Short mmCIF file of C-alpha atoms in Angstrom, two decimals:
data_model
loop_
_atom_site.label_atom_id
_atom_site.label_comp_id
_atom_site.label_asym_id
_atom_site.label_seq_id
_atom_site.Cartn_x
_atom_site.Cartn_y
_atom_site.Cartn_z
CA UNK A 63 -77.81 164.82 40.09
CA UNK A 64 -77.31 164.15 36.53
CA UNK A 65 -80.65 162.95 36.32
CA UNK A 66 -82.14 165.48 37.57
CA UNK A 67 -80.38 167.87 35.36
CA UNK A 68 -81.54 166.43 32.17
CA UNK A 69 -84.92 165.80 33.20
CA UNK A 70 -85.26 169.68 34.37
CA UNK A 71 -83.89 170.31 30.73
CA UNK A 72 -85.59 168.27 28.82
CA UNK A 73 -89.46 169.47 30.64
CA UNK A 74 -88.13 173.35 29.09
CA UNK A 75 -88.83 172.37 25.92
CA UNK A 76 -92.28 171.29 26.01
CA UNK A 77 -92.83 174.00 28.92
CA UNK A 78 -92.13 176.79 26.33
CA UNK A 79 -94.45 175.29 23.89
CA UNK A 80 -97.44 174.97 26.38
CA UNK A 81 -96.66 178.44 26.88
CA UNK A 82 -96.81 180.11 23.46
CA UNK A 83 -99.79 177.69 22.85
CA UNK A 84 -101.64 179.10 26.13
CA UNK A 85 -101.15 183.03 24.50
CA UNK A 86 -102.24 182.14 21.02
CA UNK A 87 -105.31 180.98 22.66
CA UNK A 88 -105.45 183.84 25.07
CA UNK A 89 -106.26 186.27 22.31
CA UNK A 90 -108.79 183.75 20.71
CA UNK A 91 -111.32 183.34 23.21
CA UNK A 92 -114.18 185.87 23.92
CA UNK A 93 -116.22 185.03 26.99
CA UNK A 94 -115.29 185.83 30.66
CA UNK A 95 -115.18 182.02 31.94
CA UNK A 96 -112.39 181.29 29.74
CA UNK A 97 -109.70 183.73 30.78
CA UNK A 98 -110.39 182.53 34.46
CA UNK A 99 -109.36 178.70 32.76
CA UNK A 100 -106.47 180.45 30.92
CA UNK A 101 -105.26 182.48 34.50
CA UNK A 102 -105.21 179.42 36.04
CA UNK A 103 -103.32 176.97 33.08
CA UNK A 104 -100.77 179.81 33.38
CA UNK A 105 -100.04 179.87 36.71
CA UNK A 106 -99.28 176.13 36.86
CA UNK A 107 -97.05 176.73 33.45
CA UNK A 108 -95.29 179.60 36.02
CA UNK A 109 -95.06 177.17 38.62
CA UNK A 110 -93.93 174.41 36.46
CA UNK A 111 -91.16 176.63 35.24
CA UNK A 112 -90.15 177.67 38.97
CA UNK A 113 -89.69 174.20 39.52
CA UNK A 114 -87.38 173.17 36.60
CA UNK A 115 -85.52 176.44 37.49
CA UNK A 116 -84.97 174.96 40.97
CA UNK A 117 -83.93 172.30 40.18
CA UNK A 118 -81.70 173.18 37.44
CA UNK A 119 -80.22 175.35 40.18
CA UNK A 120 -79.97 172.79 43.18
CA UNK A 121 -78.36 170.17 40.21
CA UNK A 122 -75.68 172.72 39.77
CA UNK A 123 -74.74 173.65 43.19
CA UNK A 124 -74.91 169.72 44.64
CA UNK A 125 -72.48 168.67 41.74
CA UNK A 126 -69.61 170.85 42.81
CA UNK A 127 -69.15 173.91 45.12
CA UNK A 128 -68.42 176.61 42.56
CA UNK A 129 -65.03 178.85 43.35
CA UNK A 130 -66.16 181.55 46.33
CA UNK A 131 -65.44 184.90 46.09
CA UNK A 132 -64.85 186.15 49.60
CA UNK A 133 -65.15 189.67 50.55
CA UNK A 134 -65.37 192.03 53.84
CA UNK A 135 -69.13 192.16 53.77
CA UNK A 136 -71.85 194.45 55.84
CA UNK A 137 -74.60 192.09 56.69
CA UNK A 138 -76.76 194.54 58.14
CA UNK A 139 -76.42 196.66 54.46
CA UNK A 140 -76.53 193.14 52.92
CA UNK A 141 -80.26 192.34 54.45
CA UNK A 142 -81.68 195.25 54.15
CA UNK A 143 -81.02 195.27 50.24
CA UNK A 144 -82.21 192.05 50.16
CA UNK A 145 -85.79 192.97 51.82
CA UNK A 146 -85.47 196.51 49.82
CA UNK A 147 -85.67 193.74 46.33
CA UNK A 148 -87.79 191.82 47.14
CA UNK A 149 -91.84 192.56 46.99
CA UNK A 150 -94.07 191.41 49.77
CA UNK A 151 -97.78 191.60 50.09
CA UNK A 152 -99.54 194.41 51.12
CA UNK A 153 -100.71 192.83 54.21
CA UNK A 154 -97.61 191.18 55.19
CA UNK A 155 -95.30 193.19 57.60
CA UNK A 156 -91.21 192.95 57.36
CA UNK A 157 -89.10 194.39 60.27
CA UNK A 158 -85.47 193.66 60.43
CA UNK A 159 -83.55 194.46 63.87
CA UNK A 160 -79.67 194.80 62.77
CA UNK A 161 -76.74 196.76 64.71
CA UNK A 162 -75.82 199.86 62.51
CA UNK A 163 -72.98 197.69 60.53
CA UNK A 164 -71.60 194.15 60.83
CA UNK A 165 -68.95 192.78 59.05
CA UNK A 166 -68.14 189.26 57.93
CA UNK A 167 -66.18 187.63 55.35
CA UNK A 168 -68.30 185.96 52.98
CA UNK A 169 -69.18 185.26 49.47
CA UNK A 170 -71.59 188.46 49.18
CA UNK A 171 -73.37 186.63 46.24
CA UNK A 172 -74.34 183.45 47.72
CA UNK A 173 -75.43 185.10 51.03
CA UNK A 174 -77.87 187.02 49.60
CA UNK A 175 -79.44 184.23 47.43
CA UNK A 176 -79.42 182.14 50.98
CA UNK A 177 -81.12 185.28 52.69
CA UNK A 178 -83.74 185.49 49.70
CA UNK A 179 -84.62 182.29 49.85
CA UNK A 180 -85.15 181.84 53.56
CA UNK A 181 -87.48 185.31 53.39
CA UNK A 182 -89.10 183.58 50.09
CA UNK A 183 -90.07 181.18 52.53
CA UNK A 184 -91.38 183.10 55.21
CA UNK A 185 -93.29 185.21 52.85
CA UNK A 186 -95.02 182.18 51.43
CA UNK A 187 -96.27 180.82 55.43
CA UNK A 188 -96.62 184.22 57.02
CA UNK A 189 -100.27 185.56 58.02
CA UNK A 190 -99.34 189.10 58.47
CA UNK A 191 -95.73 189.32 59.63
CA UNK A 192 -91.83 188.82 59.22
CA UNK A 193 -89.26 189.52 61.44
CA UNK A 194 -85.28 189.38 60.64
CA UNK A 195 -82.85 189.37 62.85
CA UNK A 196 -78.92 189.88 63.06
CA UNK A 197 -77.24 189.24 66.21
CA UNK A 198 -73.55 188.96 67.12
CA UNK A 199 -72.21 186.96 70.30
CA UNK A 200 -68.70 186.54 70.47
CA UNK A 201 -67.12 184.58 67.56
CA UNK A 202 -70.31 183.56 66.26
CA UNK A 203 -73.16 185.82 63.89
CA UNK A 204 -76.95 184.44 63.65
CA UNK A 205 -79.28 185.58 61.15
CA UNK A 206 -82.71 184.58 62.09
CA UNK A 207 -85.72 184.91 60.16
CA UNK A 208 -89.30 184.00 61.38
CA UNK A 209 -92.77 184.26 60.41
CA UNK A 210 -96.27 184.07 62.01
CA UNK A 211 -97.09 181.43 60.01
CA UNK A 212 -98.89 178.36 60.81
CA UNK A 213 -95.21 177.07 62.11
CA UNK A 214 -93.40 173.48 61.75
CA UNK A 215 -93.78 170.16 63.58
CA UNK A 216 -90.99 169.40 65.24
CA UNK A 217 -90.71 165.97 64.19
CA UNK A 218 -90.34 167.61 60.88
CA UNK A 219 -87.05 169.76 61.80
CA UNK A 220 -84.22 167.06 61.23
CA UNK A 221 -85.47 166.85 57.37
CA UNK A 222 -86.45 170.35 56.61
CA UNK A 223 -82.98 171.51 54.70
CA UNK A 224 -82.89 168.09 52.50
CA UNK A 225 -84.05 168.25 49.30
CA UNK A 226 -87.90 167.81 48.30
CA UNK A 227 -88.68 167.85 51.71
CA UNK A 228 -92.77 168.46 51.70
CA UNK A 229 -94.09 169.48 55.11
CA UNK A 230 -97.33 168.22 56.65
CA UNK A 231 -100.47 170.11 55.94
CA UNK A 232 -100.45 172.87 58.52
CA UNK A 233 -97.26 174.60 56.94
CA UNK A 234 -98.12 173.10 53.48
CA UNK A 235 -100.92 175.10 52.83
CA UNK A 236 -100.03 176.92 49.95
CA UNK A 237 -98.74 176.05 46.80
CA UNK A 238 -95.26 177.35 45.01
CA UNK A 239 -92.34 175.11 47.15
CA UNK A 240 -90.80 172.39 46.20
CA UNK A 241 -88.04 171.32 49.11
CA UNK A 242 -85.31 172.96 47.19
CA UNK A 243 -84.52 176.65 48.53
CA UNK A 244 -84.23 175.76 51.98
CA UNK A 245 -81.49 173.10 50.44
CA UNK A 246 -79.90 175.34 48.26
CA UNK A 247 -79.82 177.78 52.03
CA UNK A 248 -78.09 174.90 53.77
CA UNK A 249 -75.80 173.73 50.85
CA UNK A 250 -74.49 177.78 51.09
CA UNK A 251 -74.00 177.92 54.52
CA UNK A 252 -72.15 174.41 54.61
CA UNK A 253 -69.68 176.15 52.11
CA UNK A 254 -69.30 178.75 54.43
CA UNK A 255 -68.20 176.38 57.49
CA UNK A 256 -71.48 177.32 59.33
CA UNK A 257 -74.74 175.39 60.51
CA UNK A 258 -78.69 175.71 59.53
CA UNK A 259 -81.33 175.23 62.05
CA UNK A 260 -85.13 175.79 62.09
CA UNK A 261 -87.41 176.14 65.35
CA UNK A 262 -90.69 177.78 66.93
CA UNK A 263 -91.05 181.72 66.86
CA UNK A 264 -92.38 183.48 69.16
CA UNK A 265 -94.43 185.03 66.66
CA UNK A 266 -96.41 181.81 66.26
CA UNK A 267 -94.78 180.50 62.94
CA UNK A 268 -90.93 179.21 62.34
CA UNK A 269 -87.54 180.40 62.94
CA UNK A 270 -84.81 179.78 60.50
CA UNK A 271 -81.30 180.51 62.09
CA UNK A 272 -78.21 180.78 60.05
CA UNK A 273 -75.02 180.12 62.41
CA UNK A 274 -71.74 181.84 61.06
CA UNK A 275 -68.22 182.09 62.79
CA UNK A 276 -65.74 183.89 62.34
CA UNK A 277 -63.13 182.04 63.61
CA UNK A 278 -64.50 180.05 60.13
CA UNK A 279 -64.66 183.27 57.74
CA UNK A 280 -63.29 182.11 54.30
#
């Protein structure tokens, strides 16, 4: 943990640098080919940065569970500002099937960042669609989110919430994750006495399911 704290800090740094040095050069050169060499130095730079970010993030949260703030929370109200923030592509559909209000006590703050990063996810994998779910049965709540993706091997599932987990090809495909949000999901849920799980959608692609009680509400 603490190494990977100072190494995240000490890569900033140099990061910001390469940065300034990539937009002092952006307004020097004059031919076409070059700004498609400059896009592309800058989106690793971005990428680069995500990365430290994460992991600057994931440091913080493994070394100690900060102090919760519990509060009567509507998850249904809860998700949909979530997918209201957040901006998809074009060509990728989001539907979320929620009962009008459900209530749950939970740190509002940290559920959101764990529902942001699991629809991060399935925004990254999905072809054309996203589908989140909020169910209630009894004493336990499930939020499921799942994506018509190219999906996840299941020999894959046990190690998919540890850190800098990297997938095989078929759900690797595109670049931008690094292992970490999925962890930082789990690491919120554990706080929150409840369980992580991943497994096939019906849609084609994953299924990330987020088991709450509330027999276990803080």
């Amino acid at each position: 943990q603490e190494l990977t704290s100072s190494v995240s800090h000490e890569f900033r740094t140099p990061l910001a640098r390469l940065k300034f040095a990539v937009a002092m050069l952006e307004e020097q050169i004059e031919n076409e080919k070059s700004y498609t060499y400059i896009d592309n130095m800058q989106a690793d730079i971005a990428e680069l940065e995500a990365l430290v970010s994460e992991m600057l993030e994931y440091a913080r949260l493994d070394s100690h569970q900060p102090s919760l703030k519990p509060r009567s929370c509507d998850l249904t109200a809860l998700i949909n500002s979530v997918v209201n923030k957040l901006e998809f592509a074009t060509d990728i559909e989001v539907a979320v099937s929620a009962p009008k209000q459900l209530y749950y006590e939970c740190d509002e703050h940290f559920m959101a960042r764990c529902i942001q990063n699991l629809l991060g996810n399935a925004q990254k994998y999905a072809n054309h669609k996203i589908h989140v779910s909020l169910e209630e049965f009894g004493d336990s709540i499930q939020i499921n989110v799942e994506d018509d993706g190219p999906g996840i091997a299941k020999s894959e599932w046990h190690s998919i919430f540890k850190p800098f987990t990297r997938l095989d090809k078929s759900r690797d495909k595109k670049t931008g994750g690094f292992g970490l949000g999925l962890a930082i999901v789990a690491k919120i849920v554990s706080w929150h006495q409840g369980q992580s799980e991943v497994s096939d959608s019906p849609l084609g692609g994953a299924k990330f399911t987020i088991h709450l009680f509330k027999s276990n509400s803080l």
